[in-house]
């Protein structure tokens, strides 16, 4: 065979040279300097599903990449001489989703993951080829649900939606089986001894069955954090993987710092859930928050930053150095410097049964006949970009209601009716509505800090010149110098993004703060 594609659909063929590029002899020689040559025999399994990944370049013969389920296996692609294995898990160190098997007698160059990362960081030409292929292959795995996780649930279940969002925002390939629509779901439930009362269920690697699991249980079962050492003292621990935290991770790791990032849910923070960001520099047609976060996440891993997923910071041990961040599973992550990028926590409606609004309205109006947009104030101008206001006003599918708020939600197994009140007239209107999107602001995520750093009256972290002489005396600031620009009242601890007092709520400013803080971290580490 000369065509590398066996089972991928036709749309992949249009970019086959990027998904499955063929390396030149010179490029193969540079890779060979980082690994060793290995003879392979037809049918030999080079890597099994769940094995720690290694990287292979075919120099003779061929390699088959195979998707494996509990009952069957299906070919994905056959790689010819000059082509290579691997996808995004090569960067994170997570285990493989597929079986890698010799399709014929031949020879490969085998490279360990650490050597491959070194190559990606130092050889710009090969780094670009490999990174593009790894990213595009992950996109295809997600699109065609080729992975080692199956979610069985219902779209009427809040926990199903939580798990689906967790897997999706973490870019994890998985299959979804809808309890309400898939006719053969009972066969799957019977095979794994699952009842309807157990839903939602995650079937992990075809073996473990997790019944309504927490995000952390899912991360543990799928090995999100297996490759990460959490015990040794890091140069820098970043708490939160929103735009500011990811920027700190990219700049810190690219400049040689040993960086660990702690993320309670998924990379991207609030920005990661945005349907489209249209005022971010360099993206004139806009970019989704998830895509921007995914790029930054991959970029941080490329430079060697390690990112713990579904790990919450519960306390900052600030009474001695090195500092330590205590996690919700009682582990500690020690660090010489800390950047707090924990952002904010969304408020909830103070209603029974209730669990950028402008962007959401425009996005939902693309597929809904009517979107009611309820605004408690008299208008949108105080908190929304003008281009977005115009788009809302000119969209006939959006019914903008100002001075209006929700007063009740009704339904049995799922939302059926919503009542809102016009605060100018007092009139209450009840409508048959199945879905609501709530965006009522947020509060800073600082309760876990336990007094280690000074906060302003609203709970945001004070930094730099916002810290007065009296503030520093209260905090017992021990140094002769003043705090650096984004430094808190605790030396070597910085705050960036939405958690910081006086922050500008823009993705670009958050990215800038993350990079600026790293420059000060270098100064702290030299002190």
Short mmCIF file of N, CA, C and O in Angstrom, two decimals, residues 305-412:
data_model
loop_
_atom_site.label_atom_id
_atom_site.label_comp_id
_atom_site.label_asym_id
_atom_site.label_seq_id
_atom_site.Cartn_x
_atom_site.Cartn_y
_atom_site.Cartn_z
N UNK A 305 5.89 22.09 30.43
CA UNK A 305 5.03 22.33 31.59
C UNK A 305 4.14 21.11 31.82
O UNK A 305 3.68 20.49 30.86
N UNK A 306 3.91 20.78 33.07
CA UNK A 306 3.02 19.67 33.40
C UNK A 306 1.75 20.22 34.02
O UNK A 306 1.79 21.17 34.82
N UNK A 307 0.60 19.63 33.65
CA UNK A 307 -0.69 20.18 34.04
C UNK A 307 -1.53 19.10 34.69
O UNK A 307 -1.90 18.11 34.05
N UNK A 308 -1.82 19.29 35.99
CA UNK A 308 -2.68 18.37 36.73
C UNK A 308 -4.14 18.78 36.52
O UNK A 308 -4.50 19.94 36.75
N UNK A 309 -4.97 17.83 36.06
CA UNK A 309 -6.37 18.10 35.77
C UNK A 309 -7.25 17.53 36.89
O UNK A 309 -6.98 16.47 37.45
N UNK A 310 -8.33 18.24 37.19
CA UNK A 310 -9.30 17.86 38.23
C UNK A 310 -8.65 17.82 39.61
O UNK A 310 -8.96 16.96 40.43
N UNK A 311 -7.76 18.76 39.85
CA UNK A 311 -7.10 18.90 41.14
C UNK A 311 -7.34 20.31 41.67
O UNK A 311 -6.91 21.29 41.06
N UNK A 312 -8.03 20.41 42.79
CA UNK A 312 -8.38 21.71 43.36
C UNK A 312 -7.38 22.11 44.44
O UNK A 312 -6.98 21.28 45.26
N UNK A 313 -7.00 23.38 44.43
CA UNK A 313 -6.19 23.92 45.51
C UNK A 313 -7.10 24.20 46.71
O UNK A 313 -8.07 24.94 46.59
N UNK A 314 -6.80 23.58 47.84
CA UNK A 314 -7.63 23.74 49.04
C UNK A 314 -7.01 24.69 50.05
O UNK A 314 -7.70 25.28 50.88
N UNK A 315 -5.68 24.84 49.99
CA UNK A 315 -5.01 25.70 50.97
C UNK A 315 -3.61 26.03 50.48
O UNK A 315 -2.97 25.21 49.83
N UNK A 316 -3.18 27.24 50.78
CA UNK A 316 -1.80 27.62 50.51
C UNK A 316 -1.05 27.61 51.83
O UNK A 316 -1.36 28.37 52.74
N UNK A 317 -0.07 26.72 51.93
CA UNK A 317 0.77 26.66 53.13
C UNK A 317 1.84 27.74 52.99
O UNK A 317 2.82 27.56 52.25
N UNK A 318 1.63 28.87 53.66
CA UNK A 318 2.46 30.05 53.41
C UNK A 318 3.33 30.43 54.60
O UNK A 318 3.96 31.49 54.59
N UNK A 319 3.40 29.58 55.62
CA UNK A 319 4.14 29.94 56.83
C UNK A 319 5.63 29.62 56.74
O UNK A 319 6.39 29.94 57.65
N UNK A 320 6.05 28.96 55.67
CA UNK A 320 7.46 28.64 55.49
C UNK A 320 7.76 28.47 54.01
O UNK A 320 6.85 28.32 53.20
N UNK A 321 9.06 28.51 53.70
CA UNK A 321 9.49 28.30 52.31
C UNK A 321 10.24 26.97 52.21
O UNK A 321 10.96 26.60 53.14
N UNK A 322 10.13 26.26 51.07
CA UNK A 322 9.28 26.61 49.93
C UNK A 322 7.80 26.54 50.30
O UNK A 322 7.40 25.77 51.17
N UNK A 323 7.01 27.37 49.63
CA UNK A 323 5.57 27.31 49.83
C UNK A 323 5.04 25.96 49.34
O UNK A 323 5.71 25.24 48.60
N UNK A 324 3.83 25.62 49.76
CA UNK A 324 3.20 24.38 49.28
C UNK A 324 1.72 24.63 49.05
O UNK A 324 1.06 25.30 49.86
N UNK A 325 1.22 24.12 47.94
CA UNK A 325 -0.21 24.17 47.65
C UNK A 325 -0.81 22.83 48.03
O UNK A 325 -0.39 21.79 47.51
N UNK A 326 -1.73 22.84 48.97
CA UNK A 326 -2.38 21.61 49.41
C UNK A 326 -3.60 21.36 48.53
O UNK A 326 -4.44 22.24 48.32
N UNK A 327 -3.70 20.13 48.01
CA UNK A 327 -4.76 19.77 47.07
C UNK A 327 -5.90 19.06 47.80
O UNK A 327 -5.78 18.66 48.96
N UNK A 328 -7.01 18.87 47.06
CA UNK A 328 -8.19 18.28 47.69
C UNK A 328 -8.04 16.80 47.97
O UNK A 328 -8.90 16.21 48.63
N UNK A 329 -6.98 16.16 47.48
CA UNK A 329 -6.75 14.76 47.79
C UNK A 329 -5.62 14.61 48.81
O UNK A 329 -5.00 13.55 48.91
N UNK A 330 -5.37 15.69 49.56
CA UNK A 330 -4.38 15.72 50.64
C UNK A 330 -2.92 15.72 50.16
O UNK A 330 -2.01 15.65 50.99
N UNK A 331 -2.69 15.78 48.86
CA UNK A 331 -1.33 15.90 48.35
C UNK A 331 -0.88 17.35 48.48
O UNK A 331 -1.69 18.27 48.62
N UNK A 332 0.44 17.54 48.42
CA UNK A 332 1.03 18.88 48.49
C UNK A 332 1.94 19.09 47.29
O UNK A 332 2.69 18.18 46.90
N UNK A 333 1.87 20.27 46.70
CA UNK A 333 2.74 20.63 45.58
C UNK A 333 3.65 21.77 46.03
O UNK A 333 3.22 22.92 46.10
N UNK A 334 4.91 21.46 46.38
CA UNK A 334 5.81 22.50 46.87
C UNK A 334 6.36 23.35 45.74
O UNK A 334 6.55 22.88 44.62
N UNK A 335 6.64 24.64 46.04
CA UNK A 335 7.08 25.55 44.98
C UNK A 335 7.92 26.68 45.55
O UNK A 335 7.66 27.18 46.65
N UNK A 336 8.89 27.13 44.76
CA UNK A 336 9.69 28.29 45.12
C UNK A 336 8.93 29.58 44.83
O UNK A 336 9.17 30.61 45.47
N UNK A 337 8.04 29.54 43.86
CA UNK A 337 7.20 30.70 43.53
C UNK A 337 5.83 30.19 43.11
O UNK A 337 5.70 29.06 42.60
N UNK A 338 4.82 31.03 43.31
CA UNK A 338 3.43 30.64 43.03
C UNK A 338 2.75 31.76 42.25
O UNK A 338 2.92 32.94 42.57
N UNK A 339 2.01 31.39 41.22
CA UNK A 339 1.14 32.34 40.52
C UNK A 339 -0.30 31.89 40.71
O UNK A 339 -0.67 30.77 40.34
N UNK A 340 -1.12 32.75 41.31
CA UNK A 340 -2.53 32.45 41.55
C UNK A 340 -3.34 32.97 40.37
O UNK A 340 -3.35 34.17 40.09
N UNK A 341 -3.98 32.06 39.66
CA UNK A 341 -4.78 32.42 38.48
C UNK A 341 -6.12 31.70 38.56
O UNK A 341 -6.58 31.11 37.59
N UNK A 342 -6.73 31.73 39.75
CA UNK A 342 -7.93 30.93 40.02
C UNK A 342 -9.22 31.58 39.52
O UNK A 342 -10.29 30.98 39.62
N UNK A 343 -9.12 32.79 38.98
CA UNK A 343 -10.29 33.38 38.34
C UNK A 343 -11.43 33.63 39.30
O UNK A 343 -11.24 34.00 40.45
N UNK A 344 -12.62 33.41 38.80
CA UNK A 344 -13.83 33.70 39.56
C UNK A 344 -14.79 32.51 39.50
O UNK A 344 -14.66 31.64 38.65
N UNK A 345 -15.74 32.52 40.42
CA UNK A 345 -16.75 31.46 40.51
C UNK A 345 -18.10 32.05 40.13
O UNK A 345 -18.50 33.09 40.66
N UNK A 346 -18.80 31.40 39.20
CA UNK A 346 -20.08 31.93 38.75
C UNK A 346 -21.11 31.94 39.87
O UNK A 346 -21.21 31.00 40.66
N UNK A 347 -21.87 33.01 39.91
CA UNK A 347 -23.02 33.06 40.82
C UNK A 347 -24.12 32.13 40.29
O UNK A 347 -24.17 31.83 39.11
N UNK A 348 -25.01 31.73 41.19
CA UNK A 348 -26.16 30.90 40.81
C UNK A 348 -27.45 31.64 41.12
O UNK A 348 -27.50 32.49 42.01
N UNK A 349 -28.48 31.33 40.36
CA UNK A 349 -29.79 31.91 40.66
C UNK A 349 -30.27 31.44 42.02
O UNK A 349 -30.15 30.26 42.36
N UNK A 350 -30.82 32.35 42.79
CA UNK A 350 -31.34 31.97 44.12
C UNK A 350 -32.76 31.45 43.98
O UNK A 350 -33.73 32.00 44.50
N UNK A 351 -32.89 30.35 43.21
CA UNK A 351 -34.18 29.73 42.94
C UNK A 351 -34.09 28.25 43.20
O UNK A 351 -33.03 27.64 43.06
N UNK A 352 -35.21 27.63 43.55
CA UNK A 352 -35.26 26.18 43.62
C UNK A 352 -35.09 25.60 42.22
O UNK A 352 -35.56 26.18 41.24
N UNK A 353 -34.41 24.46 42.12
CA UNK A 353 -34.24 23.71 40.87
C UNK A 353 -33.27 24.34 39.89
O UNK A 353 -33.17 23.89 38.75
N UNK A 354 -32.50 25.39 40.28
CA UNK A 354 -31.61 26.03 39.31
C UNK A 354 -30.17 25.57 39.50
O UNK A 354 -29.67 25.65 40.60
N UNK A 355 -29.63 25.23 38.55
CA UNK A 355 -28.19 24.91 38.54
C UNK A 355 -27.39 26.13 37.84
O UNK A 355 -27.76 26.98 37.66
N UNK A 356 -20.00 34.80 28.20
CA UNK A 356 -20.54 36.13 28.00
C UNK A 356 -21.90 35.97 27.37
O UNK A 356 -22.07 35.29 26.38
N UNK A 357 -23.06 36.28 28.35
CA UNK A 357 -24.44 36.13 27.96
C UNK A 357 -24.68 36.59 26.53
O UNK A 357 -25.48 35.97 25.82
N UNK A 358 -24.05 37.68 26.11
CA UNK A 358 -24.24 38.18 24.75
C UNK A 358 -23.78 37.18 23.71
O UNK A 358 -24.48 36.89 22.73
N UNK A 359 -22.59 36.63 23.89
CA UNK A 359 -22.07 35.62 22.97
C UNK A 359 -22.98 34.40 22.96
O UNK A 359 -23.24 33.81 21.92
N UNK A 360 -23.49 34.02 24.14
CA UNK A 360 -24.37 32.86 24.23
C UNK A 360 -25.65 33.08 23.46
O UNK A 360 -26.14 32.20 22.73
N UNK A 361 -26.22 34.28 23.57
CA UNK A 361 -27.47 34.57 22.87
C UNK A 361 -27.29 34.48 21.36
O UNK A 361 -28.10 33.88 20.65
N UNK A 362 -26.22 35.08 20.87
CA UNK A 362 -25.95 35.04 19.42
C UNK A 362 -25.70 33.61 18.97
O UNK A 362 -26.19 33.17 17.92
N UNK A 363 -24.95 32.84 19.76
CA UNK A 363 -24.65 31.46 19.40
C UNK A 363 -25.92 30.60 19.39
O UNK A 363 -26.16 29.85 18.44
N UNK A 364 -26.75 30.73 20.42
CA UNK A 364 -27.96 29.92 20.50
C UNK A 364 -28.97 30.30 19.41
O UNK A 364 -29.73 29.45 18.94
N UNK A 365 -28.97 31.55 19.02
CA UNK A 365 -29.91 31.99 17.99
C UNK A 365 -29.62 31.38 16.62
O UNK A 365 -30.49 31.40 15.74
N UNK A 366 -28.44 30.81 16.44
CA UNK A 366 -28.11 30.17 15.17
C UNK A 366 -28.92 28.91 14.94
O UNK A 366 -29.17 28.52 13.80
N UNK A 367 -29.34 28.25 16.02
CA UNK A 367 -30.03 26.96 15.90
C UNK A 367 -31.40 26.96 16.57
O UNK A 367 -32.12 25.96 16.49
N UNK A 368 -31.77 28.05 17.25
CA UNK A 368 -33.07 28.11 17.94
C UNK A 368 -34.00 29.08 17.23
O UNK A 368 -33.55 30.11 16.70
N UNK A 369 -35.30 28.77 17.25
CA UNK A 369 -36.26 29.67 16.62
C UNK A 369 -36.38 30.98 17.38
O UNK A 369 -36.58 32.04 16.78
N UNK A 370 -36.26 30.90 18.71
CA UNK A 370 -36.40 32.11 19.51
C UNK A 370 -35.54 32.00 20.76
O UNK A 370 -35.56 30.97 21.44
N UNK A 371 -34.77 33.04 21.05
CA UNK A 371 -33.98 33.13 22.27
C UNK A 371 -34.45 34.35 23.04
O UNK A 371 -34.39 35.48 22.53
N UNK A 372 -34.95 34.15 24.26
CA UNK A 372 -35.32 35.25 25.13
C UNK A 372 -34.09 35.63 25.96
O UNK A 372 -33.55 34.81 26.69
N UNK A 373 -33.64 36.87 25.83
CA UNK A 373 -32.49 37.34 26.58
C UNK A 373 -32.98 38.28 27.67
O UNK A 373 -33.48 39.38 27.40
N UNK A 374 -32.86 37.85 28.92
CA UNK A 374 -33.36 38.61 30.05
C UNK A 374 -32.21 39.36 30.71
O UNK A 374 -31.20 38.77 31.11
N UNK A 375 -32.36 40.67 30.85
CA UNK A 375 -31.33 41.52 31.45
C UNK A 375 -31.95 42.26 32.63
O UNK A 375 -32.97 42.94 32.48
N UNK A 376 -31.36 42.13 33.80
CA UNK A 376 -31.93 42.76 34.99
C UNK A 376 -31.77 44.28 34.98
O UNK A 376 -32.60 44.99 35.54
N UNK A 377 -30.74 44.78 34.31
CA UNK A 377 -30.52 46.24 34.24
C UNK A 377 -31.34 46.82 33.08
O UNK A 377 -32.11 46.12 32.42
N UNK A 378 -31.10 48.11 32.83
CA UNK A 378 -31.88 48.80 31.80
C UNK A 378 -31.31 48.64 30.40
O UNK A 378 -31.90 49.11 29.42
N UNK A 379 -30.13 48.03 30.28
CA UNK A 379 -29.54 47.84 28.96
C UNK A 379 -28.24 47.08 29.02
O UNK A 379 -27.83 46.59 30.07
N UNK A 380 -27.57 46.99 27.86
CA UNK A 380 -26.35 46.18 27.74
C UNK A 380 -25.08 47.01 27.66
O UNK A 380 -23.98 46.47 27.80
N UNK A 381 -25.19 48.31 27.44
CA UNK A 381 -24.02 49.11 27.10
C UNK A 381 -22.95 49.12 28.18
O UNK A 381 -21.76 49.24 27.89
N UNK A 382 -23.35 48.99 29.44
CA UNK A 382 -22.38 49.11 30.52
C UNK A 382 -21.43 47.92 30.62
O UNK A 382 -20.35 48.02 31.19
N UNK A 383 -21.82 46.77 30.04
CA UNK A 383 -21.01 45.57 30.26
C UNK A 383 -20.73 44.76 29.00
O UNK A 383 -20.23 43.64 29.10
N UNK A 384 -21.02 45.31 27.81
CA UNK A 384 -20.87 44.51 26.60
C UNK A 384 -20.28 45.35 25.47
O UNK A 384 -20.54 46.54 25.37
N UNK A 385 -19.47 44.70 24.63
CA UNK A 385 -18.87 45.37 23.48
C UNK A 385 -19.95 45.82 22.50
O UNK A 385 -20.97 45.13 22.30
N UNK A 386 -19.72 46.97 21.86
CA UNK A 386 -20.72 47.55 20.96
C UNK A 386 -21.04 46.64 19.79
O UNK A 386 -22.21 46.52 19.39
N UNK A 387 -20.01 45.94 19.22
CA UNK A 387 -20.27 45.08 18.07
C UNK A 387 -21.23 43.95 18.44
O UNK A 387 -22.06 43.53 17.64
N UNK A 388 -21.15 43.48 19.69
CA UNK A 388 -22.00 42.39 20.12
C UNK A 388 -23.43 42.89 20.38
O UNK A 388 -24.41 42.20 20.06
N UNK A 389 -23.55 44.11 20.93
CA UNK A 389 -24.88 44.70 21.14
C UNK A 389 -25.61 44.85 19.82
O UNK A 389 -26.80 44.52 19.70
N UNK A 390 -24.91 45.36 18.80
CA UNK A 390 -25.54 45.53 17.49
C UNK A 390 -25.99 44.19 16.91
O UNK A 390 -27.06 44.09 16.31
N UNK A 391 -25.18 43.17 17.10
CA UNK A 391 -25.52 41.86 16.57
C UNK A 391 -26.78 41.32 17.25
O UNK A 391 -27.63 40.69 16.61
N UNK A 392 -26.91 41.57 18.54
CA UNK A 392 -28.11 41.14 19.27
C UNK A 392 -29.33 41.91 18.80
O UNK A 392 -30.40 41.34 18.54
N UNK A 393 -29.19 43.23 18.69
CA UNK A 393 -30.31 44.08 18.30
C UNK A 393 -30.82 43.76 16.90
O UNK A 393 -32.02 43.89 16.61
N UNK A 394 -29.91 43.33 16.02
CA UNK A 394 -30.30 43.09 14.63
C UNK A 394 -30.70 41.65 14.35
O UNK A 394 -31.04 41.32 13.21
N UNK A 395 -30.67 40.81 15.36
CA UNK A 395 -31.04 39.40 15.18
C UNK A 395 -32.50 39.20 15.54
O UNK A 395 -32.90 39.34 16.70
N UNK A 396 -33.30 38.85 14.56
CA UNK A 396 -34.75 38.72 14.78
C UNK A 396 -35.11 37.55 15.66
O UNK A 396 -36.22 37.49 16.21
N UNK A 397 -34.18 36.60 15.83
CA UNK A 397 -34.47 35.44 16.68
C UNK A 397 -34.23 35.72 18.16
O UNK A 397 -34.58 34.90 19.01
N UNK A 398 -33.65 36.89 18.48
CA UNK A 398 -33.36 37.23 19.88
C UNK A 398 -34.37 38.25 20.38
O UNK A 398 -34.52 39.34 19.80
N UNK A 399 -35.06 37.92 21.44
CA UNK A 399 -36.05 38.79 22.06
C UNK A 399 -35.42 39.37 23.33
O UNK A 399 -35.36 38.71 24.36
N UNK A 400 -34.91 40.60 23.25
CA UNK A 400 -34.22 41.22 24.37
C UNK A 400 -35.23 41.84 25.32
O UNK A 400 -36.05 42.67 24.92
N UNK A 401 -35.17 41.45 26.59
CA UNK A 401 -36.09 41.96 27.62
C UNK A 401 -35.26 42.57 28.75
O UNK A 401 -34.60 41.85 29.50
N UNK A 402 -35.27 43.87 28.87
CA UNK A 402 -34.53 44.55 29.93
C UNK A 402 -35.38 44.69 31.18
O UNK A 402 -36.61 44.52 31.13
N UNK A 403 -34.73 45.01 32.31
CA UNK A 403 -35.42 45.15 33.60
C UNK A 403 -36.28 43.93 33.91
O UNK A 403 -37.41 44.04 34.41
N UNK A 404 -35.76 42.75 33.56
CA UNK A 404 -36.52 41.51 33.70
C UNK A 404 -35.67 40.46 34.38
O UNK A 404 -34.47 40.37 34.13
N UNK A 405 -36.27 39.65 35.25
CA UNK A 405 -35.53 38.57 35.90
C UNK A 405 -36.40 37.34 36.09
O UNK A 405 -37.63 37.43 36.22
N UNK A 406 -35.74 36.18 36.11
CA UNK A 406 -36.43 34.90 36.32
C UNK A 406 -36.88 34.81 37.76
O UNK A 406 -36.13 35.12 38.69
N UNK A 407 -38.13 34.34 37.96
CA UNK A 407 -38.65 34.19 39.33
C UNK A 407 -38.95 32.74 39.68
O UNK A 407 -39.05 32.40 40.86
N UNK A 408 -39.11 31.86 38.67
CA UNK A 408 -39.35 30.45 39.01
C UNK A 408 -39.04 29.55 37.83
O UNK A 408 -39.12 29.97 36.67
N UNK A 409 -38.68 28.31 38.15
CA UNK A 409 -38.45 27.25 37.17
C UNK A 409 -39.32 26.07 37.55
O UNK A 409 -39.41 25.70 38.72
N UNK A 410 -39.94 25.44 36.54
CA UNK A 410 -40.82 24.31 36.81
C UNK A 410 -40.52 23.15 35.88
O UNK A 410 -40.06 23.35 34.75
N UNK A 411 -40.79 21.95 36.36
CA UNK A 411 -40.59 20.75 35.56
C UNK A 411 -40.42 19.54 36.45
O UNK A 411 -40.20 19.66 37.67
N UNK A 412 -40.56 18.35 35.87
CA UNK A 412 -40.39 17.12 36.63
C UNK A 412 -38.98 16.57 36.41
O UNK A 412 -38.06 16.88 37.14
#
